[in-house]
Coordinates of N, CA, C and O in Angstrom, one line a residue:
M1 N -127.7 -56.7 -78.7 CA -126.9 -57.8 -78.2 C -127.0 -59.0 -79.2 O -125.9 -59.5 -79.6
E2 N -128.2 -59.3 -79.6 CA -128.3 -60.4 -80.6 C -127.7 -60.1 -81.9 O -127.1 -60.9 -82.6
R3 N -127.8 -58.8 -82.3 CA -127.2 -58.3 -83.6 C -125.7 -58.5 -83.6 O -125.1 -59.0 -84.5
Y4 N -125.1 -58.1 -82.5 CA -123.6 -58.2 -82.4 C -123.2 -59.7 -82.3 O -122.1 -60.0 -82.9
R5 N -124.0 -60.5 -81.7 CA -123.6 -61.9 -81.7 C -123.7 -62.5 -83.1 O -122.8 -63.3 -83.5
G6 N -124.7 -62.1 -83.9 CA -124.8 -62.6 -85.2 C -123.6 -62.0 -86.1 O -123.0 -62.8 -86.9
L7 N -123.3 -60.8 -85.9 CA -122.2 -60.2 -86.6 C -120.8 -60.8 -86.2 O -120.0 -61.0 -87.1
A8 N -120.7 -61.2 -85.0 CA -119.5 -61.9 -84.6 C -119.3 -63.2 -85.3 O -118.2 -63.5 -85.8
L9 N -120.4 -63.9 -85.5 CA -120.4 -65.2 -86.3 C -120.1 -64.9 -87.8 O -119.3 -65.6 -88.4
S10 N -120.7 -63.8 -88.3 CA -120.5 -63.5 -89.7 C -119.1 -63.2 -90.1 O -118.6 -63.5 -91.1
F11 N -118.4 -62.5 -89.2 CA -117.0 -62.1 -89.4 C -116.0 -63.1 -89.0 O -114.8 -63.0 -89.5
L12 N -116.4 -64.1 -88.3 CA -115.4 -65.1 -87.7 C -114.5 -65.8 -88.8 O -113.3 -65.8 -88.6
P13 N -115.1 -66.3 -89.9 CA -114.2 -67.1 -90.8 C -113.1 -66.2 -91.5 O -112.0 -66.7 -91.7
T14 N -113.4 -65.0 -91.8 CA -112.4 -64.2 -92.6 C -111.8 -63.0 -91.9 O -110.7 -62.6 -92.3
R15 N -112.4 -62.6 -90.8 CA -111.9 -61.4 -90.0 C -112.1 -61.6 -88.5 O -112.9 -61.0 -87.9
P16 N -111.3 -62.5 -88.0 CA -111.5 -62.8 -86.5 C -111.3 -61.6 -85.6 O -111.9 -61.6 -84.6
H17 N -110.5 -60.6 -86.0 CA -110.3 -59.4 -85.2 C -111.6 -58.6 -85.1 O -112.0 -58.1 -84.1
V18 N -112.3 -58.6 -86.2 CA -113.6 -57.9 -86.2 C -114.7 -58.7 -85.4 O -115.5 -58.2 -84.7
S19 N -114.6 -60.0 -85.6 CA -115.5 -60.9 -84.8 C -115.3 -60.7 -83.3 O -116.3 -60.7 -82.6
R20 N -114.1 -60.6 -82.9 CA -113.8 -60.4 -81.4 C -114.4 -59.0 -81.0 O -115.0 -58.9 -79.9
L21 N -114.3 -58.0 -81.8 CA -114.9 -56.7 -81.5 C -116.4 -56.8 -81.4 O -117.0 -56.3 -80.4
M22 N -117.0 -57.5 -82.3 CA -118.5 -57.7 -82.3 C -118.9 -58.4 -81.1 O -119.9 -58.1 -80.4
A23 N -118.1 -59.5 -80.7 CA -118.5 -60.3 -79.5 C -118.3 -59.4 -78.3 O -119.2 -59.5 -77.4
A24 N -117.3 -58.6 -78.2 CA -117.1 -57.7 -77.0 C -118.2 -56.7 -76.9 O -118.7 -56.4 -75.8
L25 N -118.7 -56.1 -78.1 CA -119.8 -55.2 -78.1 C -121.1 -55.8 -77.6 O -121.9 -55.2 -76.9
G26 N -121.2 -57.1 -78.0 CA -122.4 -57.8 -77.6 C -122.4 -58.1 -76.1 O -123.5 -58.0 -75.4
I27 N -121.3 -58.3 -75.5 CA -121.1 -58.5 -74.1 C -121.5 -57.2 -73.4 O -122.2 -57.2 -72.4
E28 N -121.0 -56.1 -73.9 CA -121.3 -54.8 -73.3 C -122.8 -54.5 -73.4 O -123.4 -54.0 -72.4
C29 N -123.5 -54.9 -74.5 CA -124.9 -54.7 -74.6 C -125.6 -55.6 -73.5 O -126.6 -55.1 -72.9
E30 N -125.1 -56.8 -73.3 CA -125.7 -57.7 -72.3 C -125.6 -57.1 -70.9 O -126.5 -57.2 -70.1
Q31 N -124.4 -56.5 -70.7 CA -124.2 -55.8 -69.4 C -125.1 -54.6 -69.2 O -125.7 -54.4 -68.1
R32 N -125.3 -53.8 -70.2 CA -126.3 -52.7 -70.1 C -127.7 -53.2 -69.9 O -128.4 -52.6 -69.1
L33 N -128.1 -54.3 -70.6 CA -129.4 -54.8 -70.4 C -129.6 -55.3 -68.9 O -130.6 -55.1 -68.3
G34 N -128.5 -56.0 -68.4 CA -128.6 -56.4 -67.0 C -128.7 -55.2 -66.0 O -129.5 -55.3 -65.1
A35 N -128.0 -54.2 -66.3 CA -128.1 -53.0 -65.4 C -129.5 -52.4 -65.5 O -130.1 -52.0 -64.5
L36 N -130.1 -52.4 -66.7 CA -131.5 -51.8 -66.9 C -132.5 -52.7 -66.2 O -133.4 -52.3 -65.5
E37 N -132.3 -54.0 -66.3 CA -133.2 -55.0 -65.7 C -133.1 -54.9 -64.1 O -134.1 -54.9 -63.5
S38 N -131.9 -54.7 -63.6 CA -131.7 -54.5 -62.2 C -132.4 -53.3 -61.7 O -133.1 -53.3 -60.7
L39 N -132.2 -52.2 -62.4 CA -132.8 -50.9 -62.0 C -134.4 -51.0 -62.1 O -135.1 -50.6 -61.2
A40 N -134.9 -51.7 -63.2 CA -136.3 -51.8 -63.3 C -136.9 -52.7 -62.1 O -138.0 -52.4 -61.6
E41 N -136.1 -53.6 -61.7 CA -136.5 -54.5 -60.6 C -136.6 -53.6 -59.3 O -137.5 -53.7 -58.5
Q42 N -135.6 -52.8 -59.1 CA -135.5 -51.9 -57.9 C -136.7 -50.9 -57.9 O -137.3 -50.6 -56.8
L43 N -137.1 -50.5 -59.1 CA -138.2 -49.5 -59.2 C -139.5 -50.2 -59.3 O -140.5 -49.5 -59.5
Q44 N -139.5 -51.5 -59.3 CA -140.7 -52.3 -59.4 C -141.4 -52.0 -60.8 O -142.6 -51.9 -60.9
L45 N -140.6 -51.9 -61.8 CA -141.1 -51.7 -63.2 C -140.6 -52.8 -64.1 O -140.6 -52.6 -65.3
R46 N -140.3 -53.9 -63.6 CA -139.8 -55.0 -64.5 C -140.8 -55.3 -65.6 O -140.4 -55.7 -66.7
H47 N -142.1 -55.2 -65.3 CA -143.1 -55.5 -66.3 C -143.1 -54.5 -67.5 O -143.7 -54.8 -68.5
C48 N -142.4 -53.4 -67.4 CA -142.3 -52.5 -68.5 C -141.2 -52.9 -69.5 O -141.2 -52.3 -70.6
L49 N -140.3 -53.8 -69.2 CA -139.3 -54.2 -70.1 C -139.8 -55.3 -71.0 O -140.6 -56.1 -70.6
P50 N -139.3 -55.3 -72.3 CA -139.7 -56.3 -73.2 C -139.2 -57.7 -72.7 O -138.2 -57.8 -72.1
T51 N -140.0 -58.7 -73.0 CA -139.6 -60.0 -72.6 C -138.5 -60.5 -73.6 O -138.4 -60.0 -74.6
L52 N -137.9 -61.6 -73.2 CA -136.8 -62.2 -74.0 C -137.5 -62.7 -75.3 O -136.9 -62.5 -76.4
S53 N -138.7 -63.3 -75.3 CA -139.3 -63.7 -76.5 C -139.7 -62.6 -77.4 O -139.5 -62.7 -78.7
T54 N -140.1 -61.4 -76.9 CA -140.4 -60.3 -77.7 C -139.1 -59.7 -78.4 O -139.1 -59.4 -79.6
R55 N -138.0 -59.7 -77.6 CA -136.7 -59.2 -78.2 C -136.3 -60.2 -79.4 O -135.8 -59.7 -80.4
R56 N -136.4 -61.4 -79.1 CA -136.0 -62.4 -80.2 C -136.9 -62.3 -81.4 O -136.4 -62.5 -82.5
R57 N -138.2 -62.1 -81.2 CA -139.1 -62.0 -82.4 C -138.7 -60.8 -83.2 O -138.7 -60.8 -84.4
A58 N -138.3 -59.7 -82.5 CA -138.0 -58.5 -83.2 C -136.7 -58.7 -84.1 O -136.6 -58.0 -85.1
L59 N -135.9 -59.6 -83.7 CA -134.6 -59.8 -84.5 C -134.7 -61.0 -85.4 O -133.7 -61.4 -86.0
A60 N -135.9 -61.6 -85.5 CA -136.0 -62.9 -86.3 C -135.6 -62.6 -87.8 O -135.0 -63.5 -88.4
D61 N -136.0 -61.5 -88.4 CA -135.7 -61.2 -89.8 C -134.2 -61.1 -90.0 O -133.7 -61.5 -91.0
E62 N -133.5 -60.5 -89.0 CA -132.1 -60.4 -89.1 C -131.4 -61.7 -89.1 O -130.4 -61.9 -89.8
R63 N -131.9 -62.6 -88.4 CA -131.2 -64.0 -88.3 C -131.3 -64.7 -89.6 O -130.5 -65.4 -90.0
R64 N -132.4 -64.4 -90.3 CA -132.6 -65.1 -91.7 C -131.6 -64.5 -92.6 O -131.3 -65.1 -93.6
L65 N -131.1 -63.3 -92.4 CA -130.1 -62.6 -93.3 C -128.7 -63.0 -92.9 O -127.8 -62.4 -93.5
H66 N -128.5 -63.8 -91.9 CA -127.1 -64.2 -91.5 C -126.3 -64.7 -92.6 O -126.7 -65.7 -93.3
L67 N -125.2 -64.0 -92.9 CA -124.3 -64.4 -93.9 C -122.9 -64.3 -93.4 O -122.6 -63.6 -92.5
F68 N -122.0 -65.1 -94.0 CA -120.6 -65.0 -93.7 C -120.0 -63.9 -94.6 O -120.3 -63.8 -95.7
I69 N -119.1 -63.1 -94.0 CA -118.5 -62.0 -94.7 C -117.4 -62.6 -95.6 O -116.5 -63.3 -95.1
T70 N -117.5 -62.4 -96.9 CA -116.6 -63.1 -97.8 C -115.6 -62.2 -98.5 O -114.6 -62.6 -99.0
D71 N -115.9 -60.8 -98.5 CA -114.9 -59.9 -99.2 C -115.0 -58.6 -98.5 O -115.8 -58.3 -97.6
D72 N -114.1 -57.7 -99.0 CA -113.9 -56.4 -98.4 C -115.2 -55.5 -98.6 O -115.6 -54.8 -97.7
A73 N -115.8 -55.6 -99.7 CA -117.0 -54.8 -100.0 C -118.1 -55.2 -99.0 O -118.8 -54.4 -98.4
M74 N -118.3 -56.5 -98.8 CA -119.3 -57.0 -97.9 C -119.0 -56.6 -96.4 O -119.8 -56.2 -95.7
A75 N -117.7 -56.6 -96.1 CA -117.3 -56.2 -94.8 C -117.5 -54.7 -94.5 O -118.1 -54.4 -93.5
C76 N -117.2 -53.9 -95.5 CA -117.5 -52.5 -95.4 C -118.9 -52.2 -95.2 O -119.4 -51.4 -94.4
E77 N -119.7 -52.8 -96.1 CA -121.2 -52.6 -96.0 C -121.8 -53.0 -94.7 O -122.6 -52.3 -94.1
T78 N -121.3 -54.2 -94.2 CA -121.8 -54.7 -92.9 C -121.4 -53.8 -91.7 O -122.2 -53.6 -90.8
L79 N -120.1 -53.4 -91.8 CA -119.7 -52.5 -90.7 C -120.4 -51.1 -90.7 O -120.8 -50.6 -89.7
G80 N -120.8 -50.6 -91.9 CA -121.6 -49.4 -92.0 C -123.0 -49.7 -91.5 O -123.5 -48.8 -90.8
Y81 N -123.5 -50.8 -91.7 CA -124.8 -51.2 -91.2 C -124.8 -51.2 -89.6 O -125.6 -50.7 -88.9
A82 N -123.7 -51.9 -89.1 CA -123.6 -52.0 -87.6 C -123.4 -50.6 -87.0 O -124.0 -50.3 -86.0
L83 N -122.6 -49.7 -87.7 CA -122.4 -48.4 -87.2 C -123.7 -47.6 -87.2 O -124.0 -46.8 -86.3
A84 N -124.5 -47.7 -88.3 CA -125.8 -47.0 -88.3 C -126.7 -47.4 -87.2 O -127.3 -46.5 -86.5
F85 N -126.8 -48.6 -86.9 CA -127.6 -49.1 -85.8 C -127.1 -48.6 -84.4 O -127.8 -48.2 -83.5
A86 N -125.7 -48.6 -84.3 CA -125.1 -48.1 -83.1 C -125.4 -46.6 -82.9 O -125.6 -46.2 -81.8
Q87 N -125.3 -45.9 -84.0 CA -125.6 -44.4 -83.9 C -127.0 -44.1 -83.5 O -127.3 -43.3 -82.7
H88 N -127.9 -44.9 -84.0 CA -129.3 -44.8 -83.7 C -129.5 -45.1 -82.2 O -130.2 -44.3 -81.5
S89 N -128.9 -46.1 -81.7 CA -129.0 -46.5 -80.3 C -128.4 -45.4 -79.4 O -128.9 -45.1 -78.4
R90 N -127.3 -44.9 -79.9 CA -126.6 -43.8 -79.1 C -127.5 -42.6 -79.0 O -127.7 -42.0 -78.0
Q91 N -128.1 -42.2 -80.2 CA -129.0 -41.0 -80.2 C -130.2 -41.3 -79.2 O -130.6 -40.4 -78.5
F92 N -130.8 -42.5 -79.2 CA -131.9 -42.8 -78.3 C -131.4 -42.7 -76.9 O -132.1 -42.1 -76.1
S93 N -130.3 -43.2 -76.6 CA -129.7 -43.1 -75.2 C -129.5 -41.6 -74.8 O -129.8 -41.2 -73.7
E94 N -129.0 -40.8 -75.7 CA -128.8 -39.4 -75.4 C -130.1 -38.7 -75.2 O -130.2 -37.9 -74.3
L95 N -131.2 -39.0 -76.0 CA -132.5 -38.4 -75.8 C -133.1 -38.8 -74.4 O -133.6 -38.0 -73.7
M96 N -132.9 -40.1 -74.1 CA -133.4 -40.6 -72.8 C -132.7 -39.8 -71.7 O -133.3 -39.4 -70.7
A97 N -131.4 -39.7 -71.8 CA -130.6 -39.0 -70.7 C -131.0 -37.5 -70.6 O -131.1 -37.0 -69.5
R98 N -131.3 -36.9 -71.7 CA -131.7 -35.5 -71.7 C -133.1 -35.2 -71.2 O -133.3 -34.3 -70.5
Y99 N -134.0 -36.1 -71.5 CA -135.4 -35.8 -71.1 C -136.0 -36.7 -70.0 O -137.1 -36.4 -69.5
C100 N -135.3 -37.7 -69.5 CA -135.8 -38.5 -68.4 C -135.1 -38.1 -67.1 O -134.0 -38.5 -66.9
H101 N -135.7 -37.2 -66.4 CA -135.1 -36.6 -65.2 C -135.5 -37.3 -64.0 O -136.1 -36.8 -63.0
L102 N -135.1 -38.6 -63.9 CA -135.3 -39.4 -62.7 C -134.0 -39.6 -62.1 O -133.1 -40.2 -62.7
P103 N -133.7 -39.2 -60.9 CA -132.4 -39.3 -60.3 C -131.9 -40.8 -60.3 O -130.7 -41.0 -60.5
T104 N -132.8 -41.7 -60.2 CA -132.4 -43.1 -60.2 C -131.9 -43.6 -61.6 O -131.1 -44.5 -61.7
L105 N -132.3 -42.9 -62.6 CA -131.9 -43.3 -64.0 C -130.7 -42.5 -64.5 O -130.0 -42.9 -65.4
D106 N -130.4 -41.3 -63.9 CA -129.4 -40.4 -64.4 C -128.0 -41.1 -64.6 O -127.4 -41.1 -65.6
A107 N -127.6 -41.8 -63.6 CA -126.3 -42.5 -63.6 C -126.2 -43.6 -64.7 O -125.3 -43.7 -65.4
V108 N -127.3 -44.4 -64.7 CA -127.4 -45.5 -65.7 C -127.4 -45.0 -67.1 O -126.7 -45.4 -67.9
L109 N -128.2 -43.9 -67.3 CA -128.3 -43.4 -68.7 C -127.0 -42.7 -69.1 O -126.6 -42.8 -70.3
A110 N -126.3 -42.0 -68.2 CA -125.0 -41.4 -68.5 C -124.0 -42.5 -68.9 O -123.2 -42.3 -69.8
Q111 N -124.1 -43.6 -68.2 CA -123.2 -44.7 -68.5 C -123.5 -45.3 -69.9 O -122.6 -45.6 -70.6
F112 N -124.8 -45.4 -70.2 CA -125.2 -45.9 -71.5 C -124.7 -45.0 -72.6 O -124.2 -45.5 -73.6
V113 N -124.9 -43.7 -72.4 CA -124.4 -42.7 -73.4 C -122.9 -42.9 -73.7 O -122.5 -42.9 -74.8
A114 N -122.2 -42.9 -72.6 CA -120.7 -43.0 -72.7 C -120.3 -44.3 -73.4 O -119.5 -44.3 -74.3
S115 N -121.0 -45.4 -73.1 CA -120.7 -46.7 -73.7 C -121.1 -46.7 -75.1 O -120.3 -47.2 -76.0
K116 N -122.2 -46.1 -75.5 CA -122.6 -46.0 -76.9 C -121.7 -45.1 -77.7 O -121.5 -45.4 -78.9
R117 N -121.2 -44.1 -77.2 CA -120.3 -43.2 -77.9 C -119.0 -44.0 -78.2 O -118.5 -43.9 -79.3
N118 N -118.5 -44.7 -77.2 CA -117.3 -45.5 -77.4 C -117.6 -46.6 -78.5 O -116.7 -46.9 -79.3
E119 N -118.7 -47.2 -78.4 CA -119.1 -48.3 -79.3 C -119.1 -47.7 -80.8 O -118.5 -48.3 -81.7
C120 N -119.7 -46.5 -81.0 CA -119.7 -45.9 -82.3 C -118.3 -45.6 -82.8 O -118.0 -45.8 -83.9
R121 N -117.5 -45.1 -81.9 CA -116.1 -44.7 -82.2 C -115.3 -46.0 -82.7 O -114.7 -46.0 -83.7
L122 N -115.5 -47.1 -81.9 CA -114.8 -48.3 -82.3 C -115.3 -48.8 -83.7 O -114.5 -49.3 -84.5
L123 N -116.6 -48.8 -83.9 CA -117.1 -49.3 -85.1 C -116.7 -48.4 -86.3 O -116.4 -48.9 -87.4
E124 N -116.7 -47.1 -86.1 CA -116.2 -46.2 -87.1 C -114.8 -46.4 -87.5 O -114.4 -46.5 -88.6
E125 N -113.9 -46.6 -86.5 CA -112.5 -46.9 -86.7 C -112.3 -48.2 -87.5 O -111.5 -48.3 -88.4
M126 N -113.1 -49.2 -87.1 CA -113.0 -50.5 -87.8 C -113.5 -50.4 -89.2 O -112.9 -50.9 -90.1
R127 N -114.6 -49.7 -89.4 CA -115.1 -49.5 -90.8 C -114.1 -48.7 -91.6 O -113.7 -49.1 -92.8
D128 N -113.5 -47.6 -91.1 CA -112.5 -46.8 -91.8 C -111.3 -47.7 -92.1 O -110.7 -47.6 -93.2
R129 N -110.8 -48.5 -91.2 CA -109.6 -49.3 -91.4 C -109.9 -50.3 -92.5 O -109.1 -50.6 -93.3
T130 N -111.1 -50.9 -92.5 CA -111.5 -51.8 -93.5 C -111.6 -51.2 -94.9 O -111.2 -51.7 -95.9
Y131 N -112.1 -50.0 -95.0 CA -112.2 -49.2 -96.2 C -110.8 -49.0 -96.8 O -110.5 -49.1 -98.0
R132 N -109.9 -48.5 -95.9 CA -108.5 -48.3 -96.3 C -107.8 -49.6 -96.8 O -107.1 -49.5 -97.8
A133 N -108.0 -50.7 -96.1 CA -107.4 -51.9 -96.5 C -108.0 -52.4 -97.9 O -107.3 -52.9 -98.7
A134 N -109.3 -52.1 -98.1 CA -109.9 -52.5 -99.4 C -109.4 -51.6 -100.5 O -109.2 -52.1 -101.6
A135 N -109.1 -50.4 -100.2 CA -108.6 -49.5 -101.2 C -107.1 -49.8 -101.7 O -106.7 -49.5 -102.8
L136 N -106.4 -50.5 -100.8 CA -105.0 -50.8 -101.1 C -104.9 -52.0 -102.0 O -103.9 -52.3 -102.7
I137 N -106.0 -52.8 -102.1 CA -105.9 -54.0 -102.9 C -106.2 -53.8 -104.3 O -106.8 -52.9 -104.8

């Protein structure tokens, strides 16, 4: 969620359409997090989730690297980076869905997997479109 928010800001000055995609993906992450928190609350496992301060500390290094995207090469590299993280997250969600056989989690994890697959597809399309545009220049 925080990563996508930072990327939305990075792309805003030169590629507002990519910025909007990153912002939308950040909102989807926030919704998934809300669903997970709600389920953890129902299962009385809220204490198992990382706290907000823990999540923010984990992303502190990324915030220091916040840059505005200034050219096509930087845009392509950054989209590749975002896609790699999304693919890793998708793979983790798929593993959780495959090996976590709790009926209360099945629907949530299936939704996470579908959402992450769509996220990867959108990022891949945006990266490919950016590569093609860079090649034309």
